[in-house]
Short mmCIF file of C-alpha atoms (C1' of nucleotides) in Angstrom, two decimals:
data_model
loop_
_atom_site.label_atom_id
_atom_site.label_comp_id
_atom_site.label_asym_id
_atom_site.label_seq_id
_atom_site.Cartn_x
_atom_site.Cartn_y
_atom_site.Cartn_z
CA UNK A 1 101.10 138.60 57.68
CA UNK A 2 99.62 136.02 55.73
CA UNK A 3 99.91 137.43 51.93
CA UNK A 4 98.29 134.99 50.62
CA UNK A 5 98.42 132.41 53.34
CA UNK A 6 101.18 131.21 55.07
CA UNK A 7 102.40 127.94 54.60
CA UNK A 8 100.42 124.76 56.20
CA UNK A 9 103.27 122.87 56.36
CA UNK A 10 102.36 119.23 57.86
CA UNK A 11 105.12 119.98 61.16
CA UNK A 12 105.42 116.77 63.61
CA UNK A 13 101.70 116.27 64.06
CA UNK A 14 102.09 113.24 65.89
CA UNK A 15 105.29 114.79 68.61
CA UNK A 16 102.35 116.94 69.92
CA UNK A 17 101.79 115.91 73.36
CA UNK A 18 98.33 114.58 73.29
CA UNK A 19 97.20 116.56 76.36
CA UNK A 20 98.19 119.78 73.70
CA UNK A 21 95.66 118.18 71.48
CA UNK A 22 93.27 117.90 73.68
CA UNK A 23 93.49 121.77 74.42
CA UNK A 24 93.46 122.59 70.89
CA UNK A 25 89.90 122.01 70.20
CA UNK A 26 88.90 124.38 72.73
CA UNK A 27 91.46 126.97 70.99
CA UNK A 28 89.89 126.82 68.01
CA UNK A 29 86.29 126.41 69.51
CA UNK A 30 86.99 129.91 71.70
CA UNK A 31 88.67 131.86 68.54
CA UNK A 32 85.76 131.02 66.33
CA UNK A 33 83.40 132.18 69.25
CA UNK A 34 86.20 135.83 69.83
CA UNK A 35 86.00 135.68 65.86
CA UNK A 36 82.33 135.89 65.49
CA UNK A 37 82.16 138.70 67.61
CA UNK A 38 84.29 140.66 65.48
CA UNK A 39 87.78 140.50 67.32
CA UNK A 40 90.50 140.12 64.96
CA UNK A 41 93.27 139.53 67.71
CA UNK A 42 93.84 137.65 70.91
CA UNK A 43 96.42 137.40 73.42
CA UNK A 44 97.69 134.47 75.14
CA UNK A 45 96.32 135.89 78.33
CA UNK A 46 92.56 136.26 77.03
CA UNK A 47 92.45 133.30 75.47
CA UNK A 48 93.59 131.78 78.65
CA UNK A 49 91.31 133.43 80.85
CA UNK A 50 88.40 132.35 78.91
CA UNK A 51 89.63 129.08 79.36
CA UNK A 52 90.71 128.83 82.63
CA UNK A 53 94.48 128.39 81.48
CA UNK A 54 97.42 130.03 82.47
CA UNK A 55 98.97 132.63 79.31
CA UNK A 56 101.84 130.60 78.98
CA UNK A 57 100.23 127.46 78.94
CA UNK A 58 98.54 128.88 75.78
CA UNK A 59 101.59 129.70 74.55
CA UNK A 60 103.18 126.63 74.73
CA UNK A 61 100.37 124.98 73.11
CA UNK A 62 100.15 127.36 70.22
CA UNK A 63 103.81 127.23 69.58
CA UNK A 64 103.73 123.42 68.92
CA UNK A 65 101.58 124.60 65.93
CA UNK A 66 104.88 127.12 65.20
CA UNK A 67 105.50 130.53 65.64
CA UNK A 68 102.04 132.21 64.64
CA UNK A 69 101.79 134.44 67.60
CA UNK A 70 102.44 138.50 66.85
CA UNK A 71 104.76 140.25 69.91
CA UNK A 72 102.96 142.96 71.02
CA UNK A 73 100.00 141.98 69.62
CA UNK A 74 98.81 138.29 70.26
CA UNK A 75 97.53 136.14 67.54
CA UNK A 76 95.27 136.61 64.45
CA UNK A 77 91.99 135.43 64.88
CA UNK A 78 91.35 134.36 61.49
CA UNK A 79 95.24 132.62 61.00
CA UNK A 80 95.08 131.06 64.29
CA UNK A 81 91.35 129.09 63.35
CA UNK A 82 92.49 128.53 59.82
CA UNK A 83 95.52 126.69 61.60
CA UNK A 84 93.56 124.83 63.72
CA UNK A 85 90.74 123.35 61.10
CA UNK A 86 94.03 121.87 59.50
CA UNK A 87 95.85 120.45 62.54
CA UNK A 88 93.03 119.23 63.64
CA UNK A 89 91.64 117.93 60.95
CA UNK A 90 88.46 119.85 59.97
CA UNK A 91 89.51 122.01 56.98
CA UNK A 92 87.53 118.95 54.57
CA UNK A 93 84.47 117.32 54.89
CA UNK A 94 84.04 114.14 56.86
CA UNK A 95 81.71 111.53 55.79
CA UNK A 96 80.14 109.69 59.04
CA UNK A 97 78.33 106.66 59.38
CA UNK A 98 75.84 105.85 62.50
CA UNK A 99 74.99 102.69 64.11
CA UNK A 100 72.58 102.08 66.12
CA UNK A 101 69.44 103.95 66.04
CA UNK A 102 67.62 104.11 69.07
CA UNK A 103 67.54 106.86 71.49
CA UNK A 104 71.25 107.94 71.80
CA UNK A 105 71.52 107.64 67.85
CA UNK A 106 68.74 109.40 66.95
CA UNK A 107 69.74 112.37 68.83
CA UNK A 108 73.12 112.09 67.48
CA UNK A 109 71.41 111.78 64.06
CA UNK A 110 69.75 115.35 64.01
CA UNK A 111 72.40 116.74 66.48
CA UNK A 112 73.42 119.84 64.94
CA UNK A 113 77.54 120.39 66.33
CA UNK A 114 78.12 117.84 63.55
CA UNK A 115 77.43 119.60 61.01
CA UNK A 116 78.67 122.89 62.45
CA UNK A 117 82.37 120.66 61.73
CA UNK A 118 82.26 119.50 58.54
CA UNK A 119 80.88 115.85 59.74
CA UNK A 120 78.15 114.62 57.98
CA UNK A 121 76.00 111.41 58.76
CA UNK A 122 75.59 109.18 55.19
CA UNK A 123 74.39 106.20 56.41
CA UNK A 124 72.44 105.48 59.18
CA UNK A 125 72.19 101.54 60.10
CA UNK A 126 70.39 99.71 62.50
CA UNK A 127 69.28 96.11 63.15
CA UNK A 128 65.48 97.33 63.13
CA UNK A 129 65.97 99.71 59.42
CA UNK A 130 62.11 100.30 60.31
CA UNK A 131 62.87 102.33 62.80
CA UNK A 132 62.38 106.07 61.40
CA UNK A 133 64.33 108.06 64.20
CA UNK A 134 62.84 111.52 64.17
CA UNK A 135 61.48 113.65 61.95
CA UNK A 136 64.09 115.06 59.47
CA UNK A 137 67.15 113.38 58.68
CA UNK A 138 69.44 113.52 56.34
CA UNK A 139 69.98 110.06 56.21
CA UNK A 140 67.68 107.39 56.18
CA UNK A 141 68.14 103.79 58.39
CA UNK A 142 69.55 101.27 56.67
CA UNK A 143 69.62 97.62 57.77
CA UNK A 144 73.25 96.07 58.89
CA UNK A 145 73.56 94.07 55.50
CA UNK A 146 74.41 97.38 53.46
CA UNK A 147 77.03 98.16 55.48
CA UNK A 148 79.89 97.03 53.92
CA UNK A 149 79.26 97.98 50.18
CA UNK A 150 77.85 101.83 51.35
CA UNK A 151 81.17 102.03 53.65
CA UNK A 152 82.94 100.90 50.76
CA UNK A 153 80.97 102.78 48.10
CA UNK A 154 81.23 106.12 49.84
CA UNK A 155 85.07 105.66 51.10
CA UNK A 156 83.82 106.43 55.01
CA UNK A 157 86.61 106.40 57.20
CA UNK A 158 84.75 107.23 60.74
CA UNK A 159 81.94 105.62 62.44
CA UNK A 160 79.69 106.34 65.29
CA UNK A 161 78.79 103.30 67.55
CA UNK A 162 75.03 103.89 69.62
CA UNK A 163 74.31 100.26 70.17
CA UNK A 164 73.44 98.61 73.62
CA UNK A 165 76.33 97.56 75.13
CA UNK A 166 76.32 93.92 74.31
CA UNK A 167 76.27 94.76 70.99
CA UNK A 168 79.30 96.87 70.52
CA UNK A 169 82.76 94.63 70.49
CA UNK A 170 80.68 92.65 67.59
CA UNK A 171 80.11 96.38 65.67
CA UNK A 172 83.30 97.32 66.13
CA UNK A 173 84.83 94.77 64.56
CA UNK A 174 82.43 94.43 61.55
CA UNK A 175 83.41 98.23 61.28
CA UNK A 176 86.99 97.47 61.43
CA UNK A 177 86.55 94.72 58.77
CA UNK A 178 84.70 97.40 56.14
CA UNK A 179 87.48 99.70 56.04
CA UNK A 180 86.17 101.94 59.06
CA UNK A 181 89.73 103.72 60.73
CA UNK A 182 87.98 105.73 63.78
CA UNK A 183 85.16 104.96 66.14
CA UNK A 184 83.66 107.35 68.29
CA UNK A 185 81.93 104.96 70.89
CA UNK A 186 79.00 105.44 72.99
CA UNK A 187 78.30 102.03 74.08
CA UNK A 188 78.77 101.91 77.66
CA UNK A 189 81.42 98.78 77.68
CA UNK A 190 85.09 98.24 77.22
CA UNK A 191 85.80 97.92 73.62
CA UNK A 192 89.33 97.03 72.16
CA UNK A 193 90.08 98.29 69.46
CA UNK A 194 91.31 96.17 66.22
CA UNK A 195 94.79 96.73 64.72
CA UNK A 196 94.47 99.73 62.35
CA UNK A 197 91.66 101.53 64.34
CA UNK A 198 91.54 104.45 66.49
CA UNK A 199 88.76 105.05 68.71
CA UNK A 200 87.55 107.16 71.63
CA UNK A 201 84.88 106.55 73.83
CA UNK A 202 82.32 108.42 76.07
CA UNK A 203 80.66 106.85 78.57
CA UNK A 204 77.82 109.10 79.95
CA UNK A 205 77.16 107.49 82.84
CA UNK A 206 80.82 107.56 83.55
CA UNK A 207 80.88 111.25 83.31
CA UNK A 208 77.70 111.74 85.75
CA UNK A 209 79.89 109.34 88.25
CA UNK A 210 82.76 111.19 88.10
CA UNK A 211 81.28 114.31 88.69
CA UNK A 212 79.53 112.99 91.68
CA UNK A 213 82.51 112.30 93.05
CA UNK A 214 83.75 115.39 92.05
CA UNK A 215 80.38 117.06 93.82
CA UNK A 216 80.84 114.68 97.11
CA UNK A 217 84.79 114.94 97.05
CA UNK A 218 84.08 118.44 96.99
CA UNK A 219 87.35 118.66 95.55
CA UNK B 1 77.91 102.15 107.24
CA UNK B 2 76.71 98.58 107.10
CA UNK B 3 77.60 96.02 109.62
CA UNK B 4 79.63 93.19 107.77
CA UNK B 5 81.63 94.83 105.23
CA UNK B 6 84.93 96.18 105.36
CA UNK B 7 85.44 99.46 106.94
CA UNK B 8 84.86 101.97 104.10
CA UNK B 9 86.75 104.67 106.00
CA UNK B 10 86.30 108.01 103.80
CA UNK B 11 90.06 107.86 103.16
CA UNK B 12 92.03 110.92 101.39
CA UNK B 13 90.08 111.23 98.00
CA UNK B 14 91.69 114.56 97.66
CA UNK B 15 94.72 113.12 97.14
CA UNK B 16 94.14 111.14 94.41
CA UNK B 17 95.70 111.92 91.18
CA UNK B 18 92.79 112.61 88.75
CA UNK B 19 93.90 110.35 86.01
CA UNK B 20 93.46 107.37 88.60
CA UNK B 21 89.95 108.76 89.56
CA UNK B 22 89.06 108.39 85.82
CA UNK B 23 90.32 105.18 85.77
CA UNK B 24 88.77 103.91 88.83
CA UNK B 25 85.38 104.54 86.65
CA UNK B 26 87.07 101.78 84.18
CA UNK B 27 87.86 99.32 86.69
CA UNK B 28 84.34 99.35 88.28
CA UNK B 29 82.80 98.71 85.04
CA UNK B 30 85.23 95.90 84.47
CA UNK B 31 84.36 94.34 87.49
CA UNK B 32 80.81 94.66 87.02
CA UNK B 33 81.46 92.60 83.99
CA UNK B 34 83.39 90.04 85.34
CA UNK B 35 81.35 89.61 88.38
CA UNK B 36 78.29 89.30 86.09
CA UNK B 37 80.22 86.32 84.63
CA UNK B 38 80.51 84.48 87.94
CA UNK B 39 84.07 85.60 88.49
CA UNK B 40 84.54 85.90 92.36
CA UNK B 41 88.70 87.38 92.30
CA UNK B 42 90.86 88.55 89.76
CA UNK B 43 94.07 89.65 89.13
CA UNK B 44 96.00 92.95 88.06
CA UNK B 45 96.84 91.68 85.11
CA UNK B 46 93.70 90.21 83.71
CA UNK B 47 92.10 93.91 84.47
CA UNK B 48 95.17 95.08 83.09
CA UNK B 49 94.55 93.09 79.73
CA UNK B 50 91.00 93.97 79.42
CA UNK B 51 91.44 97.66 79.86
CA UNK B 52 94.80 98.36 77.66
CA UNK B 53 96.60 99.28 80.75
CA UNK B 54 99.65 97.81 82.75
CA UNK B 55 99.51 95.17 85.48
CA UNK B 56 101.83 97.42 87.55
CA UNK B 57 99.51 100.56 86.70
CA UNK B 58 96.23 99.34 87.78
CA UNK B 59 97.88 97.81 91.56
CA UNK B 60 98.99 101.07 91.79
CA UNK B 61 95.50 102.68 91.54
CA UNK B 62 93.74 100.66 93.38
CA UNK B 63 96.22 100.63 95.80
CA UNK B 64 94.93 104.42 96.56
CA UNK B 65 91.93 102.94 98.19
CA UNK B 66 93.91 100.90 100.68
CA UNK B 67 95.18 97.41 100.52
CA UNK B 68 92.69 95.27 99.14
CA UNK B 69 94.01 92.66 96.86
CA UNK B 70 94.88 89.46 98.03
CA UNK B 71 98.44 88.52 97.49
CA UNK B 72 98.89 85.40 95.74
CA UNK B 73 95.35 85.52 94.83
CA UNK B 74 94.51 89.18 93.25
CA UNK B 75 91.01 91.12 94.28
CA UNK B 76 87.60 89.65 95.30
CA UNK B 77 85.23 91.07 92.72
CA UNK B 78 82.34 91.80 94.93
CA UNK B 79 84.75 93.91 97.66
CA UNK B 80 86.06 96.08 94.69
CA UNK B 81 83.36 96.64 93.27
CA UNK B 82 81.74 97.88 96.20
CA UNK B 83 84.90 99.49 97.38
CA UNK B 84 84.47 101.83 94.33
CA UNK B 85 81.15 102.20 94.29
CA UNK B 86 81.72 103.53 98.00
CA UNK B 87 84.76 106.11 96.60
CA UNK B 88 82.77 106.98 93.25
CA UNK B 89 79.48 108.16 95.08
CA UNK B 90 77.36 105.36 93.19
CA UNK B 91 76.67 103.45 96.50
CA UNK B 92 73.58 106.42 97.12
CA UNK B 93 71.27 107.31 94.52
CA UNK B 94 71.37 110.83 92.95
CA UNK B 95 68.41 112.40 91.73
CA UNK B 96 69.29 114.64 88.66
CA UNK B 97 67.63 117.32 86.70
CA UNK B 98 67.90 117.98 83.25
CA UNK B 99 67.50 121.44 81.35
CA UNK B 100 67.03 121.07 77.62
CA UNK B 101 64.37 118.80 76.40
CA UNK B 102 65.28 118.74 72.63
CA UNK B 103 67.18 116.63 70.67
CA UNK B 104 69.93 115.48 72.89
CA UNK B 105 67.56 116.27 75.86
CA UNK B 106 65.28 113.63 75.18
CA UNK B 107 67.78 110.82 74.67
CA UNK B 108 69.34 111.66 77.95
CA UNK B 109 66.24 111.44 79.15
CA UNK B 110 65.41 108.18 78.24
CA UNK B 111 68.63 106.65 78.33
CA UNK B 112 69.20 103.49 80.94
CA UNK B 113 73.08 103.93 81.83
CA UNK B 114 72.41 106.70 84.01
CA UNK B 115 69.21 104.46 86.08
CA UNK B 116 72.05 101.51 86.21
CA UNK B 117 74.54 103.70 88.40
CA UNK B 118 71.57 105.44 90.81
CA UNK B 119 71.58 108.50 88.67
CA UNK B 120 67.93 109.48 88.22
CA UNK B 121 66.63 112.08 86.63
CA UNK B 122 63.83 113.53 88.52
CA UNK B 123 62.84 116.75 86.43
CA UNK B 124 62.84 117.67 83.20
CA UNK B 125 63.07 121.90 82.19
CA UNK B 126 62.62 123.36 79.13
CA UNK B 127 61.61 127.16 77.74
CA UNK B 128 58.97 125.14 76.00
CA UNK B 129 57.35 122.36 78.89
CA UNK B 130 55.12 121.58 75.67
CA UNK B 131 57.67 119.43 74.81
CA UNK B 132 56.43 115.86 75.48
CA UNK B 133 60.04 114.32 74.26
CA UNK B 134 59.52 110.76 74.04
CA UNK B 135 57.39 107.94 74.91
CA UNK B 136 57.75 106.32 78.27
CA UNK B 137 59.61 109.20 80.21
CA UNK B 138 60.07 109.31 83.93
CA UNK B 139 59.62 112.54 84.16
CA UNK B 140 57.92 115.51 82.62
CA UNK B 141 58.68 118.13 81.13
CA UNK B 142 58.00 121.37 83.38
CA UNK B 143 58.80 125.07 82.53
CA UNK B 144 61.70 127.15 83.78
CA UNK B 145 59.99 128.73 85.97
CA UNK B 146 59.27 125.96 87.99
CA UNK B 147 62.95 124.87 88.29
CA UNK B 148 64.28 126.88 91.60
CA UNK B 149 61.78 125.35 93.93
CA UNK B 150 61.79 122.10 92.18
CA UNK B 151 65.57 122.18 93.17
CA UNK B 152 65.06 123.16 96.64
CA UNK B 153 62.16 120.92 97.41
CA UNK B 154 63.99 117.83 95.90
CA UNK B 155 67.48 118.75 97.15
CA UNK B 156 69.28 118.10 93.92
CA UNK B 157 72.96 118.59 93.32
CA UNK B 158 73.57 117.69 90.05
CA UNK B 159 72.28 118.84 86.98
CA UNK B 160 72.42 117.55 83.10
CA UNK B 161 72.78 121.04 80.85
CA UNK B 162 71.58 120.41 77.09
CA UNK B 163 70.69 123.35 76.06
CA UNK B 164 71.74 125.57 72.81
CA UNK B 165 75.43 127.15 73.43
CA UNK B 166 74.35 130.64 73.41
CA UNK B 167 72.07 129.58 76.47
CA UNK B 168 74.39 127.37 78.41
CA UNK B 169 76.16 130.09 80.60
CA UNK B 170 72.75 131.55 81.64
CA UNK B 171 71.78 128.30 82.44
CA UNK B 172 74.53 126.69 84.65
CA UNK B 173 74.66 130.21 86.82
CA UNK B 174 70.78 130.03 87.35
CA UNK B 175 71.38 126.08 88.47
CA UNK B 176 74.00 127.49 90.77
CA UNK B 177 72.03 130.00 92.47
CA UNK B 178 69.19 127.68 92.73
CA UNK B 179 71.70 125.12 94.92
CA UNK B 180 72.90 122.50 92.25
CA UNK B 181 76.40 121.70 93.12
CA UNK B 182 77.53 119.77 89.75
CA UNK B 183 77.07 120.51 86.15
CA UNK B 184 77.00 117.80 83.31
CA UNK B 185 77.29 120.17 80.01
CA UNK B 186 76.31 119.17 76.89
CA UNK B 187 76.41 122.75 75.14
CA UNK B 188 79.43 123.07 72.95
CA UNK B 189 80.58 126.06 74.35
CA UNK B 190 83.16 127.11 76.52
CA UNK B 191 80.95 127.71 80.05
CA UNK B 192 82.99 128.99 83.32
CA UNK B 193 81.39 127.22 86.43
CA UNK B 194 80.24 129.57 88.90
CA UNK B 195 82.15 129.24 92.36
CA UNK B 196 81.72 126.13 94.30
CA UNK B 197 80.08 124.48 91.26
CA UNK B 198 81.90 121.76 89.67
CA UNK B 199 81.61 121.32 85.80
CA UNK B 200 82.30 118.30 83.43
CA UNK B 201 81.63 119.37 79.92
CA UNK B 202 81.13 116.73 77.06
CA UNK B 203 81.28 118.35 73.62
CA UNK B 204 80.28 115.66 71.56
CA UNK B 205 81.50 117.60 67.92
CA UNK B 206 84.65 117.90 69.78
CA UNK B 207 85.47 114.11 70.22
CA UNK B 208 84.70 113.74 66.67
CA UNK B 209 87.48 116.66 65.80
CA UNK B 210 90.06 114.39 68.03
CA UNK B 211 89.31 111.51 66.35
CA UNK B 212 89.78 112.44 62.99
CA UNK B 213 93.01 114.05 64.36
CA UNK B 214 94.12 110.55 65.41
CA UNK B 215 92.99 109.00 62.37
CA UNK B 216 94.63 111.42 59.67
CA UNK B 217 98.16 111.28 61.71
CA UNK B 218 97.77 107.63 62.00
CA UNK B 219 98.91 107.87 65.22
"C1'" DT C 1 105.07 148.45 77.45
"C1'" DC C 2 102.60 144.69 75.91
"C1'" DC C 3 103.26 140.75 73.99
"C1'" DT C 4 105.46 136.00 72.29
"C1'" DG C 5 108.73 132.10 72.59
"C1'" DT C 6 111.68 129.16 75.19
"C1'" DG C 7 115.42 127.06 78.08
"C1'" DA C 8 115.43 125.47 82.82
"C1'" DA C 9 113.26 124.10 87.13
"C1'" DA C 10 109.49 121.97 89.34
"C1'" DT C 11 105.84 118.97 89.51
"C1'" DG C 12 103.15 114.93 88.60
"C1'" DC C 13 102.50 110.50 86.57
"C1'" DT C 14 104.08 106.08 84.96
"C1'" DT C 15 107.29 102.36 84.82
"C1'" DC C 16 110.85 99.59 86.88
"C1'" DA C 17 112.69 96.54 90.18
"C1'" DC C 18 112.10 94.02 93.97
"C1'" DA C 19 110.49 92.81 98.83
"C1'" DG C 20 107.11 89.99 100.87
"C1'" DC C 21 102.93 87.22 101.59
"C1'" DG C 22 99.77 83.07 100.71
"C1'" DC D 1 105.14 80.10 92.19
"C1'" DG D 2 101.75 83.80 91.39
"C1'" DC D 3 100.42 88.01 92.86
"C1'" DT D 4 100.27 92.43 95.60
"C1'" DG D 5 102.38 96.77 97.26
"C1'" DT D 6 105.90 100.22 96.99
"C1'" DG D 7 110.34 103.02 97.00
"C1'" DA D 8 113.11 104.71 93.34
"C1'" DA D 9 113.99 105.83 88.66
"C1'" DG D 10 112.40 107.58 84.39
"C1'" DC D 11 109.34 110.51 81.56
"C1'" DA D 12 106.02 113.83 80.44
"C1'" DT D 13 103.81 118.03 81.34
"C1'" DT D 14 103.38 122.32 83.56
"C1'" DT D 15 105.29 126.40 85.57
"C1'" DC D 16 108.90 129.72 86.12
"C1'" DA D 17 111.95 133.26 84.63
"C1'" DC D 18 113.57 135.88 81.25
"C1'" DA D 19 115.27 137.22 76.48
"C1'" DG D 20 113.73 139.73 72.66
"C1'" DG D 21 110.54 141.73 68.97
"C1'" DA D 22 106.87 145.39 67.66
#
DNA sequence: TCCTGTGAAATGCTTCACAGCG
DNA sequence: CGCTGTGAAGCATTTCACAGGA
């Protein structure tokens, strides 16, 4: 297949169910993982298994992406993560601002997954710009003034939010205002999002609870 | 359980559809806000409003706990809030260990959302217990060999796993065997929860990927 | 035979429409 | 009236069953 590649047409990105989408980073995050260990081809049935998925689940997933699968054989390891980096998203570099750097930010500041995607943190801002997170980063902290000329300056379209709660509507919208388009949001509060901005939030405490319910549920 | 209050009969939490269990997370911390404003009762829709979700939607959730709104009137903040409290598990503490005291270890470590639902994290593991993570810490850091009878001694169920990938499945099997019943993982890899262990995994490189998804289909 | 892709059935969730209470 | 609770309808997603290619 794939003389010199195959197409990378657009297709209906946004008439993929978003529960599909979901799934699809953990496609591409198990075929990099089957990929690095030298396996050039995976069924719908291993790649389920892995993931606790049935096979045709898999398939129904990967087809939304069109027909890439081989009969007989499965899919290509190297096609199928290609595909994925551009669905998703990840086949060019993302430029990332941070705000907020106290404990949560720091760590998010010389967390390494980022990188490992093709996100890299510019601009790191805080209200305190003293504050010298940990030991090497690749950005330094910035006070809130600069924020709109460096989003500006550098064209950033994504921001990550690691204020206190209180805090966060406020940064949001300041973000919003500067050109920002998606917020990944770790304040622990209800946020809404302004016209013209996408945004996703994780709440950790939320996770812990649910799992304790999970735990005590024993469900 | 306590001699005024409302029955709090376990009810059938199995049944409950698991989108409205991660909802019921929202609503609590909605009406922790709005009871922190002095507001004794609200109303479907106000929730509704704040949270991006229908009126219709959120009776229908909370009407899985029983019948608790008022008719006319809406729902008394303080009985909802410890209504879900009482269905979440955050009406006990839960003492928590963490494995992983490096970047992302630390800032769990000394983050306050988890103290604010009863979560608290009671030991700290790492290969290296040299590892004095950040200033004022709770806990210290202890080796790995020290974690099976910490477990045991302390009776802990849940665990917080931030830890490099390729260490991650190790890891969560050992917690198992040592008695931990739930598994907060941080390590961006695909980990299969031993049996009778439940598993919420937060890849935070992943929720980056989706948003940049939403963001370049505009959708 | 081992595999993918896909209509059709089944399931689960959300929305609608309305009955009923304060 | 305003607001809850709920059967029924409407949609979305998952699962089933099977056709067909290598």
């Amino acid at each position: 297949m794939s003389g010199i590649e195959r197409k990378m047409t657009p297709l209906a990105f946004d008439r993929i169910p978003s529960p599909v989408i979901r799934r699809l980073s953990l496609y591409l995050r198990q075929f990099e993982v089957f990929r690095a260990a030298g396996i050039m081809t995976l069924s719908s049935r291993q790649l389920g298994d892995a993931l606790a998925l049935t096979d045709v689940q898999v398939r129904k997933d990967l087809a939304c992406l069109g027909a890439l699968g081989h009969a007989g054989i499965g899919y290509d390891t190297n096609e199928l993560v290609s595909r994925l980096h551009h669905v998703l998203g990840t086949d060019q570099d993302w430029d990332v601002v941070l705000i907020g750097a106290g404990n949560l930010g720091s760590a998010l500041a010389s967390y390494g997954g980022f990188a490992a995607k093709r996100f890299r943190i510019v601009g790191i801002f805080d209200l305190d710009p003293g504050l010298a997170p940990r030991s090497s980063l690749d950005a330094i902290v910035l006070p809130m003034e600069r924020l709109e000329e460096f989003v500006a300056r550098h064209g950033i379209r994504l921001a990550l939010v690691a204020v206190p709660g209180p805090a966060a509507q406020a940064v949001v919208d300041r973000l919003s205002k500067a050109g920002i388009e998606g917020v990944l949001n770790f304040a622990p509060v209800t946020v809404t999002p302004p016209a013209g901005v996408k945004m996703i939030s994780v709440d950790l405490a939320i996770q812990l609870e649910q799992l304790a319910f999970q735990v005590r549920a024993g469900k």
